PDB file of C-alpha atoms in Angstrom:
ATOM      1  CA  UNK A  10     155.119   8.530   8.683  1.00 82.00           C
ATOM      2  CA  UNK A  11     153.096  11.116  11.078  1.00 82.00           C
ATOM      3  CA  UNK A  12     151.706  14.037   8.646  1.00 94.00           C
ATOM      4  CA  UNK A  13     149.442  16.453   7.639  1.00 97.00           C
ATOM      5  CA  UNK A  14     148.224  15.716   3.891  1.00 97.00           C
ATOM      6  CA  UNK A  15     146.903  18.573   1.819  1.00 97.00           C
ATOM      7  CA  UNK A  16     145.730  18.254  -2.092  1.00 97.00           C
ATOM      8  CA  UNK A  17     145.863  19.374  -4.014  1.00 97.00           C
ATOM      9  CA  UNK A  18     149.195  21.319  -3.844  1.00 97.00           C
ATOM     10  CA  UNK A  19     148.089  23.943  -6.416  1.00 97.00           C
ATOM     11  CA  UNK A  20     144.825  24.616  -7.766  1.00 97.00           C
ATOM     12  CA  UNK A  21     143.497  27.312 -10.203  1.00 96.00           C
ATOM     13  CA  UNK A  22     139.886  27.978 -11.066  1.00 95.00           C
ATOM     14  CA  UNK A  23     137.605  30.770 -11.816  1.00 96.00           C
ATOM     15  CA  UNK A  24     135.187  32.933  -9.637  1.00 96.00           C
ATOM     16  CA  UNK A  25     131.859  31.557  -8.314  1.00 96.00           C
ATOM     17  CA  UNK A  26     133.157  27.705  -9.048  1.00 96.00           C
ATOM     18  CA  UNK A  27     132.835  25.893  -5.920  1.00 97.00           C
ATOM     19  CA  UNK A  28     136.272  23.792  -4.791  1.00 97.00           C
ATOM     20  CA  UNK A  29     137.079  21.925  -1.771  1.00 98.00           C
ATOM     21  CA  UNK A  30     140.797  21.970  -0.619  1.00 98.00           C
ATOM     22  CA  UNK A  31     141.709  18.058   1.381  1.00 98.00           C
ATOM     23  CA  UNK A  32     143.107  18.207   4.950  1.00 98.00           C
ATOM     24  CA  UNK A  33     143.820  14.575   6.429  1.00 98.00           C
ATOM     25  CA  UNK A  34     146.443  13.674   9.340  1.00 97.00           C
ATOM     26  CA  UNK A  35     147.066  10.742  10.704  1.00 96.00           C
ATOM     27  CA  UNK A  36     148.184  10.872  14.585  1.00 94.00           C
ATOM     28  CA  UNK A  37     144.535  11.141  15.675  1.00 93.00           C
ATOM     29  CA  UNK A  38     144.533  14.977  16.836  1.00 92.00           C
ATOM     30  CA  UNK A  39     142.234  16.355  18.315  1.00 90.00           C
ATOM     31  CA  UNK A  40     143.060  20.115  17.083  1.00 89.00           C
ATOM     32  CA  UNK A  41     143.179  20.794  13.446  1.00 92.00           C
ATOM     33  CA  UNK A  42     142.941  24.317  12.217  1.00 93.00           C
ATOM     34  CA  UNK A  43     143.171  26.195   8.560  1.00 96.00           C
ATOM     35  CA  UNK A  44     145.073  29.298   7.866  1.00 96.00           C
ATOM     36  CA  UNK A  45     145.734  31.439   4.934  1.00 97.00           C
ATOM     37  CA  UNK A  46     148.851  33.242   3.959  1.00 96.00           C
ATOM     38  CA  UNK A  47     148.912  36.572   2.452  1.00 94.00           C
ATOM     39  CA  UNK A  48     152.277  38.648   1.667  1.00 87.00           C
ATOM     40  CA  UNK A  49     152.829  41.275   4.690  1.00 82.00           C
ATOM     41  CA  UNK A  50     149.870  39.855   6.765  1.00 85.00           C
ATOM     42  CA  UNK A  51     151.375  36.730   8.057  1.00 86.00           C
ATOM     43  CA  UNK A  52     149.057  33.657   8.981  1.00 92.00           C
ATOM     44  CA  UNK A  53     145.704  34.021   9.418  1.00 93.00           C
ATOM     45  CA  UNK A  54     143.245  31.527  10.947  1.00 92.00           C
ATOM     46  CA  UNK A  55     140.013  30.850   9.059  1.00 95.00           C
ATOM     47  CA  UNK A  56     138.233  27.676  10.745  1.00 94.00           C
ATOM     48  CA  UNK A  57     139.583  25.407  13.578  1.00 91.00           C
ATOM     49  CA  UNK A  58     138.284  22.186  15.277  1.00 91.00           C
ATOM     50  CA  UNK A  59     138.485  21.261  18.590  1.00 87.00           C
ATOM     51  CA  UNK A  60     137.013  17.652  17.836  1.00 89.00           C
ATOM     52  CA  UNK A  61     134.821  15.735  15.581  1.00 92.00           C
ATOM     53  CA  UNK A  62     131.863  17.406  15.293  1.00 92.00           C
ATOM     54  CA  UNK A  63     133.318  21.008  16.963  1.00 90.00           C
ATOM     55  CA  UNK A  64     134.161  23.390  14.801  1.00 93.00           C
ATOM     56  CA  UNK A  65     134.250  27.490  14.935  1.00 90.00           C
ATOM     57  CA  UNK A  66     135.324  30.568  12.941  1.00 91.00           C
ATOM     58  CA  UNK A  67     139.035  32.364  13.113  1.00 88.00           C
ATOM     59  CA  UNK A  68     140.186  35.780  12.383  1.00 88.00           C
ATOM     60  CA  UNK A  69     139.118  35.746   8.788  1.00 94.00           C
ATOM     61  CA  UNK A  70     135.959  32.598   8.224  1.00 96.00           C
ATOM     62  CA  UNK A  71     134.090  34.715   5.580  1.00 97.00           C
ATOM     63  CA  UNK A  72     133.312  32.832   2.559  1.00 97.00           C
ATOM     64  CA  UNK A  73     134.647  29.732   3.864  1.00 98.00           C
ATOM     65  CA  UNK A  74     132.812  26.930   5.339  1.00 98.00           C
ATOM     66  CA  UNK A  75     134.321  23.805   6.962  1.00 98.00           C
ATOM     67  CA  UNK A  76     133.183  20.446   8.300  1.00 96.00           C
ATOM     68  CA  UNK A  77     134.618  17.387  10.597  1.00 97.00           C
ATOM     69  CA  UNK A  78     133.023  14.360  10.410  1.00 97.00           C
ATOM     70  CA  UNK A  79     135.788  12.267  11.248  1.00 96.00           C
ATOM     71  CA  UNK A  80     138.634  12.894  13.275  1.00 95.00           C
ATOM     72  CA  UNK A  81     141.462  12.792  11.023  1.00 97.00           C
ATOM     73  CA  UNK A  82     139.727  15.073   7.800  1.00 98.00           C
ATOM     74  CA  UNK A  83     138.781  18.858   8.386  1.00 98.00           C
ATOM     75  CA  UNK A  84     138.214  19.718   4.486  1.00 98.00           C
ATOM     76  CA  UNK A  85     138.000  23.644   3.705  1.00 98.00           C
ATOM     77  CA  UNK A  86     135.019  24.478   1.088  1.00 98.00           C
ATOM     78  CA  UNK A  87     135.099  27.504  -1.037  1.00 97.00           C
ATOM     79  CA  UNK A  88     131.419  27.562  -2.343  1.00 95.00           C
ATOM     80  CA  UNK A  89     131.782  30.736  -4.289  1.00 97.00           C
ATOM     81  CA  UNK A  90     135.413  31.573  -4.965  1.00 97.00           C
ATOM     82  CA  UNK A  91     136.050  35.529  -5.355  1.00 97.00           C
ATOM     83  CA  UNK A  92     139.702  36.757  -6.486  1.00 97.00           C
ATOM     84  CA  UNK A  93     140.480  37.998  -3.103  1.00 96.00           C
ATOM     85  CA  UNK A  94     140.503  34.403  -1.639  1.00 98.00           C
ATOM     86  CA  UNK A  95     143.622  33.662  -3.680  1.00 97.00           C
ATOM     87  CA  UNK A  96     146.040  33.144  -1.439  1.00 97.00           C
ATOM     88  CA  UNK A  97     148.319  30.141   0.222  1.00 97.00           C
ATOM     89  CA  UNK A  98     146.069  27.849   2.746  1.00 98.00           C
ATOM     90  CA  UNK A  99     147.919  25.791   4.999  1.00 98.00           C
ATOM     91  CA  UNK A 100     146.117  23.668   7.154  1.00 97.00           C
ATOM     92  CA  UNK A 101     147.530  22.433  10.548  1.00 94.00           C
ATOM     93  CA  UNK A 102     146.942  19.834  13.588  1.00 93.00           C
ATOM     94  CA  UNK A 103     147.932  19.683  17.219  1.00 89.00           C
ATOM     95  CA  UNK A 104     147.076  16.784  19.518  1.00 85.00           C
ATOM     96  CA  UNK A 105     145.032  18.978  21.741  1.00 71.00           C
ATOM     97  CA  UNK A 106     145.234  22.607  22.328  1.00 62.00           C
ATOM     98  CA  UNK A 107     147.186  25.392  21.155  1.00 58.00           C
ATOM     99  CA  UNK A 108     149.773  25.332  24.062  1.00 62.00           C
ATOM    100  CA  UNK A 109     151.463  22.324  21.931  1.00 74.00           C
ATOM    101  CA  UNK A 110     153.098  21.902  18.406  1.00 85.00           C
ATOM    102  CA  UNK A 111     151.207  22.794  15.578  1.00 90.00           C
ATOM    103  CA  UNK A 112     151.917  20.003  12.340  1.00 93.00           C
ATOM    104  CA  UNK A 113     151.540  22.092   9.109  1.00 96.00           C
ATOM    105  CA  UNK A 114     150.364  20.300   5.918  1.00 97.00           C
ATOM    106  CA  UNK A 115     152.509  21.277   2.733  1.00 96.00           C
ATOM    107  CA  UNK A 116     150.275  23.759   1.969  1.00 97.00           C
ATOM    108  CA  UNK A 117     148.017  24.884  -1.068  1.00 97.00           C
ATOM    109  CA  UNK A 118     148.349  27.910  -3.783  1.00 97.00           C
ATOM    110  CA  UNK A 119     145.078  29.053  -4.831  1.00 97.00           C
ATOM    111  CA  UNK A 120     144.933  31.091  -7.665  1.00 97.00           C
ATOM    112  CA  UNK A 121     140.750  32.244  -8.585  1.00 97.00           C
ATOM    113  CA  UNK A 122     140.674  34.255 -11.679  1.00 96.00           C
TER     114      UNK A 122
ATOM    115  CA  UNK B 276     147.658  47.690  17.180  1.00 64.00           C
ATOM    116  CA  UNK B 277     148.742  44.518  15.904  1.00 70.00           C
ATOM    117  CA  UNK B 278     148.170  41.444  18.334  1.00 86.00           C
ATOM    118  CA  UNK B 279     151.511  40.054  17.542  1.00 91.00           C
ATOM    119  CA  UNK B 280     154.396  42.194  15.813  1.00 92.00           C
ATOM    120  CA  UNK B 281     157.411  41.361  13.866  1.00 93.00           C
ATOM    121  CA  UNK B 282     160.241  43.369  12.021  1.00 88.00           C
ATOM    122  CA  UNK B 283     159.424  42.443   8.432  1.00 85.00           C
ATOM    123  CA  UNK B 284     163.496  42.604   7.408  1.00 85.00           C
ATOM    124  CA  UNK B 285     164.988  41.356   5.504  1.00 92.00           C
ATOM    125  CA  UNK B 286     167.885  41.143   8.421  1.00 95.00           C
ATOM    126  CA  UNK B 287     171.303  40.213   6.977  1.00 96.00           C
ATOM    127  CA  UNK B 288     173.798  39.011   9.382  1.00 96.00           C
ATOM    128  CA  UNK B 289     176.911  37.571   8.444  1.00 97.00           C
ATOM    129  CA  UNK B 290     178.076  33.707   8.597  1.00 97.00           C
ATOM    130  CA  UNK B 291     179.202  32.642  12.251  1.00 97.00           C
ATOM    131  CA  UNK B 292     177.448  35.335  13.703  1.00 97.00           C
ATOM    132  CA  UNK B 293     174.479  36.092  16.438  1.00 97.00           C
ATOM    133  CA  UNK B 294     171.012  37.066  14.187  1.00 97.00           C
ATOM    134  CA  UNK B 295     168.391  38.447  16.852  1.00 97.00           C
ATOM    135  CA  UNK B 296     165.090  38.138  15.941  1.00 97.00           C
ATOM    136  CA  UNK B 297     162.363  40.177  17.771  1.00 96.00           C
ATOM    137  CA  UNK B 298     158.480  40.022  18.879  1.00 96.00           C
ATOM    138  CA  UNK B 299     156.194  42.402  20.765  1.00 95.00           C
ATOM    139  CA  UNK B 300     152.853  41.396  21.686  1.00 92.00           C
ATOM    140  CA  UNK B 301     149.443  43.181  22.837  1.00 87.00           C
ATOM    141  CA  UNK B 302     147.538  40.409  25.201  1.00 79.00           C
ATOM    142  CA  UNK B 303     149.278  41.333  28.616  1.00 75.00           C
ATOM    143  CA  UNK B 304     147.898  38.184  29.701  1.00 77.00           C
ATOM    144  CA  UNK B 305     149.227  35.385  27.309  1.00 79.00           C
ATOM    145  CA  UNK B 306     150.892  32.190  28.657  1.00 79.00           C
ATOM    146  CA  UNK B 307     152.444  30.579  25.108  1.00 88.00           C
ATOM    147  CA  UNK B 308     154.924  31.191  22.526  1.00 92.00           C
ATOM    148  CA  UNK B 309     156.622  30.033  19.699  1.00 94.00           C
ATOM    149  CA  UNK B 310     159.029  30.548  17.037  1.00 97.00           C
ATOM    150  CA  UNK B 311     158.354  28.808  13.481  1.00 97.00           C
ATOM    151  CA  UNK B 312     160.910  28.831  10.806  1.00 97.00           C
ATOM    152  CA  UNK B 313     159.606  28.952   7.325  1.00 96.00           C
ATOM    153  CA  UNK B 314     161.613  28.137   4.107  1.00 96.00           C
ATOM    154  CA  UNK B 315     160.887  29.863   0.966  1.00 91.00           C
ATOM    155  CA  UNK B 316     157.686  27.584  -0.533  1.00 89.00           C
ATOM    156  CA  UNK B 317     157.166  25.354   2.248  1.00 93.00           C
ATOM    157  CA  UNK B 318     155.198  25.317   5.547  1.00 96.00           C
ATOM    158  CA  UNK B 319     156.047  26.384   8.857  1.00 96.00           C
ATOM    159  CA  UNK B 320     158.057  24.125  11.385  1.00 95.00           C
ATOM    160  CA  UNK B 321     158.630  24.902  15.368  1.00 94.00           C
ATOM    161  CA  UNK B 322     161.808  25.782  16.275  1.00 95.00           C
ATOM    162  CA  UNK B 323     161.368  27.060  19.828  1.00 94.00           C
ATOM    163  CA  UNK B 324     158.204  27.521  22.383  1.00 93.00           C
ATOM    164  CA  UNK B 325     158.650  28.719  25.481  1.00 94.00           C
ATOM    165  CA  UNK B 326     156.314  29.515  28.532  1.00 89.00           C
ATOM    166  CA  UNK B 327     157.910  31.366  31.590  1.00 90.00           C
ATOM    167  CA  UNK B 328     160.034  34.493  32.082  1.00 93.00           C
ATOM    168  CA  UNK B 329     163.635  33.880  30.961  1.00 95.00           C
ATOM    169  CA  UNK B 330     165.901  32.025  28.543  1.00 95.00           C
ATOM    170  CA  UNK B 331     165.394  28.848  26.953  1.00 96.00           C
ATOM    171  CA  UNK B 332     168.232  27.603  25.021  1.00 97.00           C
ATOM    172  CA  UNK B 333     168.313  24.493  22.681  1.00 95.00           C
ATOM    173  CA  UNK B 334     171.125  23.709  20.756  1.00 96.00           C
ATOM    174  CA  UNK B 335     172.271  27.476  18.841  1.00 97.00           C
ATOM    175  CA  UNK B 336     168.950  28.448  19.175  1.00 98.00           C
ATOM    176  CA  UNK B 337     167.718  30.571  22.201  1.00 98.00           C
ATOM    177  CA  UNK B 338     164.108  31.849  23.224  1.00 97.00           C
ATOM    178  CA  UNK B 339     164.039  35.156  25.608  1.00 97.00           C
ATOM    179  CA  UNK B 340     160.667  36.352  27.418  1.00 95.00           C
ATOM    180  CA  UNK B 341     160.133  39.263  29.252  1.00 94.00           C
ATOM    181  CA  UNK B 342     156.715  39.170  29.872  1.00 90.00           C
ATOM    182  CA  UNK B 343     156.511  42.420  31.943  1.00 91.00           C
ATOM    183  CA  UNK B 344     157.819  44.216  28.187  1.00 92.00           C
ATOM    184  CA  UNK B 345     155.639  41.538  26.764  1.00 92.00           C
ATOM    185  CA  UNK B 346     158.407  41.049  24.362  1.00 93.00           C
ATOM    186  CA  UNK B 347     159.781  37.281  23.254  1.00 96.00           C
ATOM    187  CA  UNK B 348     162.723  37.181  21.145  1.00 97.00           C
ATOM    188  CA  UNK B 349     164.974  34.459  19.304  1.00 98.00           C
ATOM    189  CA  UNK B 350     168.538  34.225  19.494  1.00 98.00           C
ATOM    190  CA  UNK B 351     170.463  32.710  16.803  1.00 98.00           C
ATOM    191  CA  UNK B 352     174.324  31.580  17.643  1.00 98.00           C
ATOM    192  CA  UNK B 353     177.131  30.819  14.897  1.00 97.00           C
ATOM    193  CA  UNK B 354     174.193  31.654  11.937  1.00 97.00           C
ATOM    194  CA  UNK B 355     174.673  29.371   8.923  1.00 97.00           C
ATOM    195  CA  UNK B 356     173.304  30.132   5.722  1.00 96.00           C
ATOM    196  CA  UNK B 357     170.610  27.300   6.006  1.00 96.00           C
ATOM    197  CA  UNK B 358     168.884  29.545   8.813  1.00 97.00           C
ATOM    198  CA  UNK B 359     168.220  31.892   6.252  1.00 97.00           C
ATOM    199  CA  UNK B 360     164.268  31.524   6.479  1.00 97.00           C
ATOM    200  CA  UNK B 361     161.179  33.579   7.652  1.00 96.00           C
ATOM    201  CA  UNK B 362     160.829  32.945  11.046  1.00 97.00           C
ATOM    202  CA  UNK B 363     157.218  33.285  12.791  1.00 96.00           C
ATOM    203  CA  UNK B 364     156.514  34.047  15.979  1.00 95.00           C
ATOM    204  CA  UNK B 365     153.028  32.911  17.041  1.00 93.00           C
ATOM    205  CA  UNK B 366     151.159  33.705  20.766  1.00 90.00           C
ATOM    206  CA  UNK B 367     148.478  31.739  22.553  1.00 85.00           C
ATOM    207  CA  UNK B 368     146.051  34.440  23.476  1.00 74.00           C
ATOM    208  CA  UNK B 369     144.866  33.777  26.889  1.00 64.00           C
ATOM    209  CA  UNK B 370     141.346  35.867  26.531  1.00 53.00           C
ATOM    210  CA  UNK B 371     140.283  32.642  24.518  1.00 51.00           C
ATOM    211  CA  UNK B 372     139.033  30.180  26.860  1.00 50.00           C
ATOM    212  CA  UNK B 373     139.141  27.737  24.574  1.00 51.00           C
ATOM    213  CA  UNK B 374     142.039  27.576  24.330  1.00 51.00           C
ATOM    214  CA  UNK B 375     141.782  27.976  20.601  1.00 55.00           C
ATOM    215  CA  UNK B 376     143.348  31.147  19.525  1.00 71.00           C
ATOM    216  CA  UNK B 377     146.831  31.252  18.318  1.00 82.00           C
ATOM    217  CA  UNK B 378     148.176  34.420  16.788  1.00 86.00           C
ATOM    218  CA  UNK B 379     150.992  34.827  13.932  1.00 91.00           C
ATOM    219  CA  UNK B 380     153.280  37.713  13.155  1.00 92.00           C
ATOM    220  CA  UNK B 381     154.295  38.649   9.897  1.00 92.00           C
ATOM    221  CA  UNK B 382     157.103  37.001  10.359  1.00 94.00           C
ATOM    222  CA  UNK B 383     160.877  38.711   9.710  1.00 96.00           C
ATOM    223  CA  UNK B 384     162.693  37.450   7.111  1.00 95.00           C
ATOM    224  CA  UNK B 385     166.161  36.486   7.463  1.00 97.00           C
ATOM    225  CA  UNK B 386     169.330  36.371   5.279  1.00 97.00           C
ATOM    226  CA  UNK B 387     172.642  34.728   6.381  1.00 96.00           C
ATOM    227  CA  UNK B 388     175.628  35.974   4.389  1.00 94.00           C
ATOM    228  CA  UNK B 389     178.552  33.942   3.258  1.00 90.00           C
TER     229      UNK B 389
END
């Protein structure tokens, strides 16, 4: 089955304690791209990926860092979690650009205390 | 100015009829543009894109774009109370060479009534 696989699906920690959110699809796009979710404010890119290798900052990359070294994972790092970070990250794929479909993992609910 | 604007609702509209859902949009210049639905706890799934001036029907669902208002709007025939969702609408901004930059609304929330 083609999908976007996030873990974990809810996570809660405490501030300053480093945590890595999982991002892995498997119909070999190109695109992949995080986003948070915050009540009034929509969805809100952090970090996208154009390939392996190519990544750059979205609206909102602060305190996030990402890498790709493979095609199908695009983890999100958190290497010093602050309250205002806690939010709902969804991260997302598209075979190539943004003109097409964007595939949305199931999503994660990060709660840092 | 927000880059991409949505009526936050809630809109209520009752079962069997037309729900309009509306967008308004800064880049003058933009060339994509979608609608998402989003269930309560779950992640967004396209319902509609659309990429010239005009209608763009598929099944009840129909995308408008006036890109001269730069307005794109959803049209929602014979509602049923499983469309009762967020919906998102989400631009390509065309200033980004990249072709990298997508933009989400808010998103309007919407509530079909038995």
């Amino acid at each position: 089955e083609a999908q976007v696989t996030q873990n974990p699906r809810y996570l809660i920690t405490v501030t300053g304690k480093k945590l890595t959110v999982t991002c892995s699809q498997n119909m070999n796009h190109e695109y992949m791209s995080w986003y948070r979710q915050d009540p009034g404010l929509g969805l809100r890119q952090i970090y996208y990926s154009m390939n392996v290798e190519v990544t750059d900052k979205g609206d909102v990359p602060e305190g996030y860092k990402v890498s790709r070294k493979e095609k199908r994972n695009f983890p999100l790092i958190l290497e010093s979690p602050s309250p205002n970070q806690t939010s709902l990250y969804f991260c997302a794929s598209s075979p190539r650009g943004l003109g097409e479909k964007l595939f949305f993992g199931s999503g994660t609910q990060l709660s840092v205390l | 100015q927000k880059e991409v604007e949505q009526n936050s609702g809630p809109l209520s509209v009752p079962e069997g009829a037309i729900a309009s859902l509306n967008c308004t949009y800064s880049d003058r210049v933009s060339q994509s543009f979608f609608w998402y639905r989003q269930y309560s706890g779950k992640s967004p799934e396209l319902i509609m894109s659309i990429y010239s001036n005009g209608d763009k029907e598929d099944g009840r669902f129909t995308a408008q774009l006036n890109k001269a208002s730069q307005y794109v709007s959803l049209l929602i025939r014979d509602s049923q109370p499983s469309d009762s969702a967020t919906y998102l609408c989400a631009v390509r901004l065309a200033m980004y060479s990249s072709a990298s930059k997508i933009i989400f609304g808010s998103g309007t929330r919407l509530s079909i009534r038995p």
